[in-house]
């Protein structure tokens, strides 16, 4: 059975942004190119563009994340949209019904877009399937499934520092199993044609069918980092010590933490990335995080440009309601 | 006396190795003759079954009726009526009701409600352990006397291996059959889909194949040691099937069933987070599905059940991991099984046997056959009328079917329970 990609509208344009999976290289490149034009806007003294004037964007964060939420808020306001953020304790929506009820309530307030973060994989797809036809959904992270704007800002950062993708070897290191960032990166990087994509970590943190995603798997850090252009470190959640996935943070750092010594196995001009927030001394040494090869702060500012690009592509598809011919109301 | 003639149907009765065009004579709730009428037979009513199949009423080894405890999802009355509309005359309901079927009172309550609705024989399955908690044995003797046809711990696997051994030993002492849903709860953990390429891609927690294989392995050893008569319910993996085949070859008294949806769907049907395909055990790979089909054809798997689990709308309206597993499956049981015949997976007689005499044998029931003297539980099927599954048209209170829009063969036109017409399709 052929299912239409739920992210695209009838004309094949991006209606929602739920995952990097299933989008074409052309579509992903278009996002990067548009972000490039916004990156220059952010450097100017007048930072606002009127692209989404009159649009209302609601950030629905069922999981707290100050940083991601803030960049979405900033991106929306730089595009001149009205933006409202709502943090919802997951306990209030433990039943699917109340989650849907809340969405329909918000829709009644004539929102145009929901930016959603949720602890369950598939939450953004679920919401996208149930919103009214004029409402778009951007996935700001769902469970272990996807975090597509993070992956795109990472691709953007790589392109700005290292140029075109086919010449590059990229390694993603750490807790792949629980990482929505890694999943979205893998789909995006493979579609963008990255020369070689590697994942590095212990067997307990790499999903059993990882090779089906189109990556080379390494359990040895030095071998995995050999000759790579880009090293992406993932955050290790403290709760992984429970559940018998790892013995200790110390042992993880010893084998998989990025120290200057381990980084020396990568190419001399390799860049070091991290989606944040960083656990210093757990997955990355401070000397590396703050060192000359780190582009971690660039990632943060690039996040703004990517989110502006995605929001304007998704909401900029149709003419704004004010421009549409309106029928006289009775 | 209520006498009935079912005229000129094709009688398919695998229990008697019979497949013939013949008249069927019913009297006082029993089959009294096949082919030619008994002396002085005067039918008070005649059903013309020409062009149709006359089958023994189906025996479903596992269907949740949601009563007691979850009447917002279904009731004994609503689900036994759906069974009647599906040609199912005997339903076995697992003990994970609320309260649990661990006391004769609950078993009797279920039987009384079923008798009051009069649409199907509802046979409770008793709990192996009190409250299904896997600690103390339930009163199996009393449950058996109250009408429980087998014992099971349902989807609450007994984690303590010693308790499992004692439970099987005690059931063996009483000569009771034990139904096992094999799953290692530690390996299954918080999983909601098969662990494999799909769980990896979707970031959903996986239930590995070995969760089933290890549980089957453990329990086969205990079955061998205790000599209990045991049955594995709803197998999902190729390797578990292999182990059952080996155990049977060694002469162990085990049997197995599979739910009809496992023979058609795979993990890939979840690829758009389709919560209607959220089931337990999870849909596995194409290879597993093919092995289940082959095992059915070889007789390693004896029976097909519905594993019916009707749900209210909200149960499936949430992000995938937060939805409840299960399919409203009574009404697709026979049509999906007949589709296996159309696809060349099973000969017709074997397919019908897997829904009738095989499940009856597993539980030692006299149903599932059209012998002279047996209860007149039967269904009449228009084999050549394809119909499209429409969730909203299901008789069950649960509209949760993943088969929406599937065109399936075989429409039940009449169902008789003890000689009474409990379902008749408007034609």
XYZ file of C-alpha atoms in Angstrom:
757
model
C 0.000 0.000 0.000
C 1.470 3.339 -1.021
C 0.927 5.964 1.613
C 1.273 9.569 0.779
C 3.904 11.338 2.834
C 1.820 12.980 5.569
C 4.149 15.980 5.574
C 3.362 17.088 2.046
C 0.302 18.811 0.640
C -1.406 17.897 -2.614
C 1.143 19.954 -4.575
C 4.043 18.148 -2.896
C 4.951 21.176 -0.800
C 5.906 20.958 2.864
C 2.709 21.249 4.901
C 4.077 19.868 8.190
C 7.665 19.229 9.213
C 7.553 16.008 11.211
C 10.637 14.074 10.178
C 13.558 14.313 7.791
C 12.695 10.832 6.550
C 11.058 10.601 3.159
C 11.905 14.112 1.977
C 13.977 14.548 -1.169
C 17.480 15.954 -1.386
C 16.002 18.891 -3.245
C 13.546 19.629 -0.442
C 16.216 19.434 2.235
C 18.589 21.606 0.195
C 15.830 24.165 -0.274
C 15.515 24.440 3.529
C 19.290 24.910 3.847
C 19.387 27.537 1.095
C 16.510 29.485 2.597
C 18.171 29.310 6.031
C 21.293 30.781 4.433
C 19.341 33.883 3.470
C 17.903 34.206 6.987
C 21.337 33.748 8.564
C 22.336 37.021 6.977
C 19.134 38.699 8.278
C 20.096 37.753 11.822
C 23.373 39.590 11.465
C 21.668 42.831 10.456
C 20.617 45.536 12.883
C 16.971 45.297 11.783
C 16.311 41.648 12.414
C 12.625 41.339 11.522
C 11.093 40.350 8.204
C 7.330 40.629 7.638
C 6.845 37.199 6.034
C 4.422 35.764 8.582
C 2.654 38.910 9.699
C -0.867 38.041 10.900
C -0.015 34.392 11.545
C -0.336 32.827 14.966
C 2.103 30.191 16.118
C 1.670 28.210 19.335
C 4.545 26.300 20.905
C 3.123 23.249 22.678
C 5.815 21.828 24.924
C 4.768 18.665 26.705
C 8.420 18.221 27.667
C 10.322 21.214 28.970
C 13.166 22.598 26.902
C 13.960 26.237 27.429
C 16.552 26.420 24.689
C 14.618 24.836 21.849
C 11.461 26.687 22.819
C 13.306 29.996 22.889
C 14.753 29.572 19.392
C 11.311 28.718 18.026
C 9.864 31.796 19.761
C 12.621 33.997 18.401
C 12.295 32.558 14.913
C 8.545 33.213 14.929
C 8.898 36.782 16.138
C 11.644 37.578 13.601
C 9.193 36.457 10.933
C 6.646 38.886 12.497
C 4.236 36.133 13.574
C 2.347 36.235 16.858
C 3.716 33.533 19.101
C 2.563 31.948 22.321
C 4.292 29.179 24.250
C 2.453 26.733 26.449
C 4.174 24.267 28.739
C 1.945 21.344 29.572
C 2.673 18.840 32.296
C 2.253 15.458 30.625
C 0.052 14.281 33.485
C -2.672 16.651 32.280
C -2.804 14.840 28.946
C -2.252 11.254 29.955
C -5.466 10.505 28.067
C -5.384 11.002 24.318
C -8.800 12.539 24.456
C -7.730 15.540 26.497
C -4.714 16.064 24.219
C -7.080 16.245 21.256
C -9.543 18.412 23.164
C -6.784 20.866 23.911
C -5.737 21.024 20.269
C -9.271 21.664 19.107
C -9.598 24.415 21.697
C -6.464 26.072 20.430
C -7.594 25.719 16.845
C -10.777 27.514 17.763
C -8.501 30.441 18.605
C -7.400 30.407 14.955
C -3.838 29.245 15.309
C -1.953 28.594 12.094
C 0.842 26.443 13.415
C 1.696 24.202 16.339
C 5.301 23.591 17.285
C 5.146 20.394 19.308
C 7.518 18.677 21.675
C 6.313 15.484 23.350
C 7.817 12.514 25.185
C 6.060 9.900 23.013
C 7.405 8.801 19.639
C 4.789 9.567 17.011
C 3.142 12.416 18.964
C 3.753 14.987 16.216
C 2.366 12.617 13.555
C -0.663 12.005 15.763
C -1.324 15.717 16.190
C -0.731 16.416 12.499
C -3.289 13.763 11.597
C -5.957 15.424 13.729
C -5.507 19.158 13.187
C -7.788 21.182 10.936
C -6.720 21.422 7.281
C -5.336 24.962 7.589
C -3.091 24.171 10.569
C 0.520 23.070 10.217
C 2.616 21.121 12.706
C 6.352 21.334 13.282
C 7.947 18.565 15.288
C 10.270 19.982 17.928
C 11.120 16.508 19.188
C 8.914 13.424 19.761
C 10.155 10.686 22.073
C 13.020 8.827 20.464
C 11.634 9.316 16.999
C 12.595 12.600 15.374
C 13.896 16.107 15.898
C 14.033 17.314 12.321
C 14.893 20.992 12.841
C 17.879 19.974 14.985
C 19.094 17.647 12.214
C 18.684 20.397 9.617
C 20.558 22.944 11.696
C 23.328 20.386 12.068
C 23.403 19.820 8.311
C 23.452 23.587 7.859
C 26.365 23.963 10.285
C 28.286 21.216 8.504
C 27.706 22.774 5.082
C 28.831 26.192 6.290
C 32.041 24.812 7.799
C 32.910 21.915 5.536
C 31.230 22.512 2.202
C 29.422 19.899 0.179
C 28.307 16.621 1.771
C 29.562 13.857 -0.554
C 33.208 14.462 0.369
C 32.561 14.150 4.102
C 32.863 11.423 6.698
C 30.571 12.049 9.663
C 30.537 10.169 12.985
C 27.695 10.308 15.525
C 28.842 9.175 18.953
C 27.093 7.955 22.073
C 23.516 7.062 22.926
C 22.033 6.387 19.493
C 19.293 4.127 20.883
C 17.429 6.857 22.745
C 18.300 9.730 20.402
C 15.695 11.381 18.211
C 18.458 13.746 17.087
C 20.545 10.859 15.753
C 17.593 9.335 13.865
C 16.771 12.617 12.172
C 20.434 13.283 11.399
C 20.885 9.851 9.838
C 17.915 10.308 7.478
C 18.908 13.873 6.591
C 22.608 13.203 6.078
C 22.006 10.108 3.978
C 19.523 11.996 1.803
C 21.938 14.891 1.449
C 24.564 12.415 0.258
C 27.114 12.415 3.093
C 30.047 10.288 1.897
C 30.226 8.031 4.918
C 28.033 8.018 7.990
C 29.177 6.228 11.129
C 27.679 5.632 14.529
C 29.907 4.885 17.498
C 28.813 3.514 20.856
C 28.465 0.443 23.049
C 26.050 -2.285 21.897
C 23.657 -1.336 24.701
C 23.138 2.116 23.186
C 22.969 1.220 19.488
C 19.649 -0.161 18.239
C 19.906 -3.762 17.005
C 18.843 -2.940 13.452
C 20.944 0.239 13.179
C 22.686 -0.871 9.994
C 19.302 -0.890 8.253
C 19.381 2.903 8.616
C 22.389 3.097 6.330
C 25.223 3.651 8.800
C 28.506 1.908 9.589
C 28.609 0.764 13.197
C 31.708 1.082 15.381
C 32.078 0.018 18.987
C 35.653 1.280 19.188
C 35.978 5.050 19.437
C 39.427 5.382 17.890
C 38.601 3.226 14.880
C 35.311 5.053 14.424
C 36.864 8.508 14.544
C 39.706 7.669 12.188
C 39.792 10.182 9.370
C 36.362 11.750 9.957
C 35.530 15.377 9.086
C 32.677 15.853 11.533
C 32.256 14.462 15.059
C 28.775 14.769 16.567
C 28.560 13.955 20.256
C 25.167 13.085 21.742
C 23.979 13.878 25.238
C 24.035 10.957 27.652
C 21.035 11.043 29.964
C 21.854 10.246 33.567
C 19.031 7.699 33.781
C 20.936 5.409 31.399
C 22.982 4.213 34.358
C 19.773 2.606 35.610
C 18.380 -0.168 33.464
C 21.831 -1.743 33.153
C 22.791 0.042 29.958
C 26.083 1.355 31.314
C 28.119 0.749 34.448
C 29.050 4.375 35.172
C 29.542 7.795 33.656
C 33.253 7.456 34.290
C 33.529 4.257 32.283
C 31.472 5.774 29.475
C 33.734 8.813 29.346
C 36.796 6.607 29.314
C 35.597 4.645 26.269
C 33.380 7.103 24.395
C 33.906 10.555 25.893
C 35.503 12.963 23.423
C 38.904 13.959 24.781
C 41.597 15.834 22.886
C 43.501 12.590 22.596
C 40.620 10.748 20.949
C 39.812 13.722 18.742
C 43.336 13.512 17.363
C 42.258 10.409 15.411
C 39.858 12.498 13.354
C 41.093 14.751 10.550
C 43.096 17.686 11.915
C 40.473 20.151 10.705
C 37.508 18.089 11.896
C 34.691 20.013 13.558
C 33.049 18.958 16.821
C 29.292 19.313 17.289
C 26.809 18.637 20.089
C 23.032 19.235 20.105
C 23.248 20.350 23.743
C 22.854 20.625 26.587
C 26.361 19.334 27.226
C 27.357 17.014 30.060
C 30.947 18.110 30.507
C 33.162 15.239 31.517
C 30.521 12.666 30.587
C 30.366 12.638 26.801
C 32.769 15.499 26.077
C 35.782 17.060 27.808
C 35.562 20.797 28.493
C 38.788 21.338 26.616
C 37.156 19.952 23.455
C 33.761 21.597 23.968
C 35.431 24.995 24.338
C 38.310 24.227 21.991
C 39.114 25.554 18.526
C 37.412 22.682 16.668
C 34.098 23.092 18.499
C 31.256 24.698 16.531
C 28.684 24.097 19.258
C 27.739 27.779 19.641
C 27.401 28.166 15.856
C 24.840 25.376 15.997
C 22.742 27.430 18.392
C 22.688 30.519 16.179
C 22.129 28.405 13.066
C 19.105 26.888 14.805
C 17.378 30.227 14.510
C 17.918 30.475 10.746
C 16.738 26.896 10.157
C 13.592 27.383 12.213
C 12.813 30.615 10.377
C 13.307 28.780 7.083
C 11.030 25.876 7.999
C 8.301 28.082 9.474
C 8.237 30.395 6.484
C 8.229 27.503 3.998
C 5.381 25.740 5.742
C 3.242 28.796 6.462
C 4.237 30.713 3.371
C 2.673 28.190 1.008
C -0.765 29.685 0.731
C -1.673 33.347 0.612
C -2.364 34.794 4.040
C -6.072 34.789 5.017
C -6.251 38.608 4.674
C -5.239 38.382 1.031
C -7.894 35.809 0.211
C -11.157 37.013 -1.271
C -13.630 36.911 1.579
C -17.329 36.360 1.317
C -19.635 38.724 3.103
C -20.644 37.307 6.458
C -24.359 37.165 7.220
C -40.344 -29.652 18.947
C -38.395 -27.219 16.861
C -37.358 -29.026 13.717
C -35.297 -27.476 10.997
C -34.187 -28.513 7.549
C -31.116 -26.907 6.000
C -31.524 -27.749 2.386
C -28.964 -28.382 -0.349
C -25.950 -26.722 1.230
C -22.349 -27.803 0.872
C -21.591 -29.370 4.261
C -17.945 -28.942 5.192
C -17.149 -30.809 8.376
C -13.434 -31.534 8.779
C -14.048 -33.462 12.019
C -15.786 -36.147 9.980
C -13.601 -35.675 6.884
C -16.747 -34.723 5.120
C -17.379 -32.289 2.280
C -20.637 -33.007 0.501
C -23.784 -31.476 -0.915
C -26.445 -32.672 1.472
C -29.511 -31.742 3.469
C -29.049 -31.330 7.207
C -31.823 -32.213 9.661
C -32.008 -30.602 13.069
C -34.327 -31.492 15.896
C -34.419 -30.323 19.496
C -31.144 -28.429 19.146
C -29.208 -31.350 17.728
C -28.136 -32.667 14.364
C -30.359 -35.686 13.827
C -29.560 -36.710 10.274
C -27.447 -35.848 7.269
C -28.476 -36.618 3.687
C -31.832 -38.321 4.177
C -34.482 -37.430 6.737
C -35.212 -39.495 9.825
C -38.544 -41.293 9.803
C -41.491 -38.954 9.998
C -39.342 -35.775 9.983
C -41.523 -32.698 9.454
C -39.492 -29.503 9.331
C -41.176 -26.612 11.087
C -38.783 -24.343 9.217
C -36.528 -24.709 6.170
C -33.437 -22.745 5.228
C -32.390 -22.898 1.613
C -28.606 -23.213 1.634
C -28.133 -23.928 -2.049
C -24.973 -22.285 -3.322
C -23.810 -21.833 0.241
C -21.506 -23.584 2.676
C -22.761 -25.087 5.906
C -19.992 -25.143 8.517
C -19.799 -26.145 12.152
C -20.118 -23.042 14.336
C -16.679 -21.536 14.858
C -14.845 -21.987 18.152
C -12.755 -18.968 19.132
C -10.037 -19.725 21.671
C -9.544 -16.134 22.725
C -11.926 -13.209 22.689
C -12.200 -10.430 25.216
C -15.806 -9.461 25.838
C -14.829 -6.633 28.243
C -17.284 -7.723 30.883
C -16.935 -7.493 33.800
C -14.836 -4.371 34.150
C -14.677 -2.470 30.887
C -18.227 -2.071 29.642
C -17.318 1.157 27.861
C -15.440 -1.073 25.402
C -18.011 -3.844 25.010
C -20.270 -6.229 26.862
C -21.065 -9.906 26.822
C -24.311 -9.027 25.038
C -22.698 -6.785 22.381
C -19.728 -9.039 21.679
C -21.628 -12.319 21.638
C -24.031 -10.719 19.161
C -21.009 -9.752 17.038
C -19.812 -13.352 17.334
C -23.186 -14.604 16.099
C -22.933 -12.287 13.107
C -19.508 -13.796 12.400
C -20.493 -17.479 12.536
C -18.773 -17.950 15.910
C -20.836 -20.022 18.330
C -18.273 -20.693 21.054
C -16.123 -17.983 22.644
C -13.440 -18.466 25.261
C -12.795 -15.406 27.365
C -9.479 -14.983 29.125
C -9.338 -14.296 32.860
C -7.949 -10.740 32.743
C -11.326 -9.160 33.383
C -11.947 -6.811 36.320
C -12.410 -8.529 38.663
C -10.158 -11.342 37.453
C -11.751 -14.746 36.821
C -10.078 -16.227 39.868
C -13.233 -17.074 41.791
C -16.242 -19.204 40.853
C -18.517 -16.192 41.352
C -16.954 -14.269 38.460
C -17.027 -17.330 36.191
C -20.672 -17.917 37.038
C -21.568 -14.273 36.505
C -20.073 -14.409 33.007
C -21.925 -17.611 32.153
C -25.206 -16.215 33.427
C -24.897 -13.025 31.406
C -23.998 -15.066 28.330
C -26.981 -17.346 28.887
C -29.212 -14.297 29.241
C -28.061 -12.888 25.932
C -28.249 -16.325 24.328
C -26.134 -15.421 21.308
C -23.077 -17.641 21.838
C -21.599 -20.186 24.210
C -19.237 -18.160 26.376
C -16.658 -20.283 28.134
C -14.573 -18.573 30.787
C -10.894 -19.376 31.195
C -9.829 -19.389 34.818
C -6.835 -17.636 36.304
C -3.796 -19.780 37.079
C -2.829 -17.540 39.979
C -4.877 -15.330 42.279
C -5.425 -11.918 40.770
C -3.064 -13.069 37.961
C -0.324 -11.884 40.271
C 1.886 -14.899 39.803
C 2.245 -15.610 43.498
C -0.490 -17.883 44.858
C -2.393 -20.517 42.910
C -6.000 -19.758 42.067
C -8.677 -22.269 43.136
C -8.494 -24.238 39.923
C -10.764 -27.041 41.036
C -13.517 -24.621 42.015
C -13.035 -22.612 38.823
C -13.275 -25.765 36.756
C -16.485 -26.728 38.538
C -17.835 -23.250 37.805
C -17.375 -23.848 34.097
C -13.830 -22.702 33.312
C -12.607 -24.804 30.403
C -8.904 -24.098 30.893
C -6.518 -22.068 33.033
C -4.284 -19.208 31.998
C -2.409 -16.246 33.385
C -3.365 -14.271 30.228
C -0.969 -11.434 29.391
C 0.466 -11.438 32.910
C 3.321 -13.920 32.570
C 4.338 -15.641 35.808
C 7.857 -14.341 36.354
C 8.747 -16.635 39.212
C 9.728 -19.889 37.525
C 9.011 -21.907 40.639
C 5.448 -20.575 40.800
C 5.056 -21.399 37.103
C 6.240 -24.927 37.742
C 3.853 -25.372 40.683
C 0.944 -23.919 38.706
C 1.539 -26.345 35.845
C 1.991 -29.264 38.240
C -1.236 -28.471 40.022
C -3.157 -28.041 36.763
C -1.719 -31.381 35.620
C -2.948 -32.978 38.864
C -6.485 -31.867 38.020
C -6.144 -32.793 34.358
C -6.703 -29.178 33.286
C -5.416 -27.576 30.116
C -3.225 -24.497 30.555
C -3.139 -21.724 27.949
C 0.107 -19.769 27.788
C 0.743 -16.331 26.311
C 4.498 -16.628 26.080
C 6.415 -13.456 26.778
C 9.425 -12.735 28.966
C 8.289 -9.556 30.731
C 11.833 -8.347 31.386
C 12.790 -8.476 27.733
C 9.446 -7.074 26.622
C 9.867 -4.230 29.144
C 8.092 -1.109 27.880
C 8.090 -2.272 24.253
C 5.155 -1.646 21.953
C 6.374 -2.965 18.553
C 8.626 -5.727 17.235
C 12.285 -4.962 17.825
C 13.772 -4.623 14.376
C 14.188 -2.165 11.527
C 10.839 -0.491 12.227
C 11.422 0.072 15.956
C 14.875 1.402 15.110
C 13.575 3.792 12.481
C 10.532 5.014 14.402
C 12.224 5.291 17.773
C 9.623 2.999 19.333
C 10.606 0.633 22.151
C 10.934 -2.872 20.793
C 9.776 -6.259 22.049
C 12.479 -8.597 20.778
C 11.691 -11.959 19.237
C 13.664 -13.572 22.065
C 11.060 -12.330 24.575
C 8.717 -14.915 23.060
C 11.317 -17.560 22.271
C 12.809 -17.602 25.773
C 9.355 -17.819 27.369
C 8.367 -20.683 25.057
C 11.667 -22.415 25.834
C 11.225 -22.108 29.588
C 7.650 -23.307 29.508
C 8.344 -26.231 27.165
C 10.845 -27.516 29.728
C 8.287 -27.159 32.511
C 5.557 -28.773 30.410
C 7.827 -31.729 29.773
C 8.666 -32.015 33.453
C 5.130 -31.616 34.789
C 3.275 -33.531 32.090
C 0.615 -30.820 31.918
C -1.582 -30.484 28.846
C -0.549 -27.054 27.551
C -1.405 -24.779 24.691
C 0.524 -21.753 23.424
C -1.742 -18.853 22.489
C -1.089 -16.328 19.720
C 2.432 -17.155 18.680
C 4.130 -14.415 16.700
C 7.633 -15.538 15.767
C 9.257 -18.016 13.408
C 11.675 -19.250 16.052
C 8.958 -19.966 18.605
C 7.149 -21.967 15.933
C 10.348 -23.939 15.320
C 10.547 -24.821 19.012
C 6.923 -25.983 19.063
C 7.613 -28.149 16.017
C 10.578 -29.757 17.763
C 8.585 -30.317 20.953
C 5.755 -31.941 19.021
C 8.250 -34.135 17.190
C 9.536 -35.290 20.585
C 5.995 -36.318 21.472
C 5.185 -33.532 23.920
C 1.468 -32.853 24.448
C 1.426 -29.262 23.246
C -0.650 -27.309 20.803
C -0.585 -23.757 19.523
C -2.687 -21.103 17.882
C -2.142 -17.882 16.014
C -4.385 -14.876 15.696
C -5.734 -14.218 12.206
C -4.188 -10.749 11.945
C -0.685 -12.156 12.497
C -1.140 -14.085 9.243
C -1.660 -10.891 7.221
C -0.045 -7.890 8.867
C 3.616 -7.194 9.613
C 5.530 -4.512 11.486
C 5.613 -2.493 8.270
C 1.874 -1.849 8.610
C 2.755 0.400 11.565
C 5.056 2.583 9.492
C 2.777 5.618 9.768
C 2.290 5.136 13.539
C -0.974 3.333 12.793
C -2.316 2.627 16.274
C -4.896 0.199 14.861
C -1.944 -2.131 14.255
C -0.788 -1.857 17.873
C -1.183 -5.451 19.085
C 0.419 -7.761 21.620
C 2.396 -9.843 20.778
C 3.549 -7.287 18.236
C 3.330 -7.675 14.481
C 6.715 -9.003 13.458
C 8.622 -9.379 10.203
C 7.503 -10.740 6.855
C 9.675 -13.788 7.562
C 7.791 -14.414 10.808
C 4.454 -13.997 9.080
C 5.441 -16.487 6.394
C 6.640 -18.975 9.019
C 3.326 -18.694 10.874
C 1.471 -19.423 7.644
C 3.705 -22.407 6.913
C 3.278 -23.731 10.461
C -0.477 -23.585 10.071
C -0.249 -25.502 6.835
C 2.080 -28.123 8.425
C -0.134 -28.514 11.482
C 2.544 -27.227 13.874
C 0.047 -24.479 14.667
C -3.283 -26.158 15.267
C -5.819 -23.361 15.362
C -6.584 -19.773 14.402
C -8.207 -17.471 16.941
C -9.498 -13.927 16.745
C -7.719 -12.490 19.810
C -10.653 -10.094 19.757
C -10.067 -6.935 21.791
C -12.741 -4.319 21.242
C -11.783 -0.802 22.269
C -13.503 2.511 22.752
C -12.410 5.258 20.370
C -10.154 7.005 22.879
C -8.048 3.900 23.462
C -6.539 4.315 19.996
C -6.519 8.133 19.942
C -3.094 9.020 21.289
C 0.541 8.905 20.244
C 1.335 5.267 19.359
C 3.075 4.114 22.571
C 0.223 5.544 24.661
C -2.500 3.638 22.780
C -3.918 0.323 23.969
C -3.071 -2.838 22.026
C -5.699 -5.000 20.331
C -7.979 -5.409 17.336
C -11.753 -5.811 17.122
C -11.410 -9.103 15.319
C -14.460 -11.355 15.572
C -15.948 -10.261 12.284
C -12.785 -10.728 10.259
C -11.865 -14.160 11.696
C -13.642 -16.335 9.127
C -13.127 -14.018 6.121
C -9.372 -13.675 6.730
C -9.081 -17.441 7.152
C -10.952 -17.984 3.884
C -8.599 -15.541 2.237
C -5.733 -17.867 3.204
C -7.538 -20.476 1.108
C -7.852 -18.043 -1.808
C -4.147 -17.274 -1.516
C -3.294 -20.980 -1.653
C -1.873 -21.091 1.883
C -4.336 -23.674 3.213
C -6.737 -26.212 1.702
C -10.330 -25.308 2.551
C -10.880 -28.250 4.919
C -7.735 -27.422 6.890
C -8.784 -23.766 7.139
C -12.214 -24.698 8.480
C -10.686 -27.242 10.860
C -8.432 -24.545 12.317
C -11.561 -22.609 13.282
C -13.740 -25.498 14.422
C -12.646 -28.992 15.395
C -9.032 -28.096 16.236
C -9.819 -25.454 18.858
C -12.591 -27.718 20.196
C -10.121 -30.596 20.574
C -7.603 -28.362 22.327
C -10.157 -27.680 25.053
C -11.813 -31.103 24.932
C -15.131 -29.656 23.778
C -17.799 -31.563 21.866
C -18.386 -28.595 19.555
C -16.833 -27.735 16.214
C -18.431 -30.596 14.266
C -21.602 -31.591 12.445
C -21.949 -35.182 13.633
C -25.317 -36.805 14.157
C -26.073 -36.247 17.837
C -23.913 -33.153 18.226
C -25.331 -29.755 19.165
C -26.702 -27.875 16.181
C -24.127 -25.067 16.327
C -23.453 -24.068 12.773
C -23.102 -21.234 10.355
C -24.092 -20.777 6.743
C -21.751 -18.823 4.524
C -22.186 -17.267 1.113
C -18.673 -18.031 -0.098
C -18.722 -16.010 -3.277
C -19.978 -12.733 -1.914
C -16.974 -10.544 -1.260
C -17.581 -7.780 1.231
C -15.627 -4.726 2.246
C -14.664 -4.261 5.847
C -16.165 -1.043 7.205
C -15.237 -0.242 10.776
C -18.449 1.641 11.382
C -20.526 -1.291 10.151
C -19.019 -3.785 12.616
C -21.505 -5.354 15.027
C -18.927 -5.281 17.806
C -18.885 -2.280 20.124
C -15.207 -1.976 19.150
C -14.652 -0.372 15.754
C -10.874 -0.777 15.959
C -10.021 -2.757 12.854
C -6.900 -2.237 10.752
C -8.641 -3.972 7.846
C -10.810 -1.008 6.853
C -11.511 -1.211 3.132
C -10.136 -4.748 2.705
C -12.280 -6.833 0.396
C -12.665 -10.278 1.959
C -14.430 -13.475 0.884
C -17.195 -15.201 2.766
C -20.238 -13.570 4.233
C -22.098 -15.314 7.045
C -25.811 -15.417 6.254
C -27.093 -17.518 9.178
C -25.768 -18.641 12.524
C -27.499 -21.318 14.597
C -26.779 -21.975 18.240
C -28.254 -25.195 19.602
C -30.668 -25.218 16.687
C -31.857 -21.646 17.287
C -31.236 -19.014 14.644
C -29.184 -16.362 16.464
C -28.193 -14.453 13.367
C -29.740 -14.023 9.963
C -28.434 -11.529 7.436
C -31.008 -9.413 5.655
C -30.828 -10.324 2.008
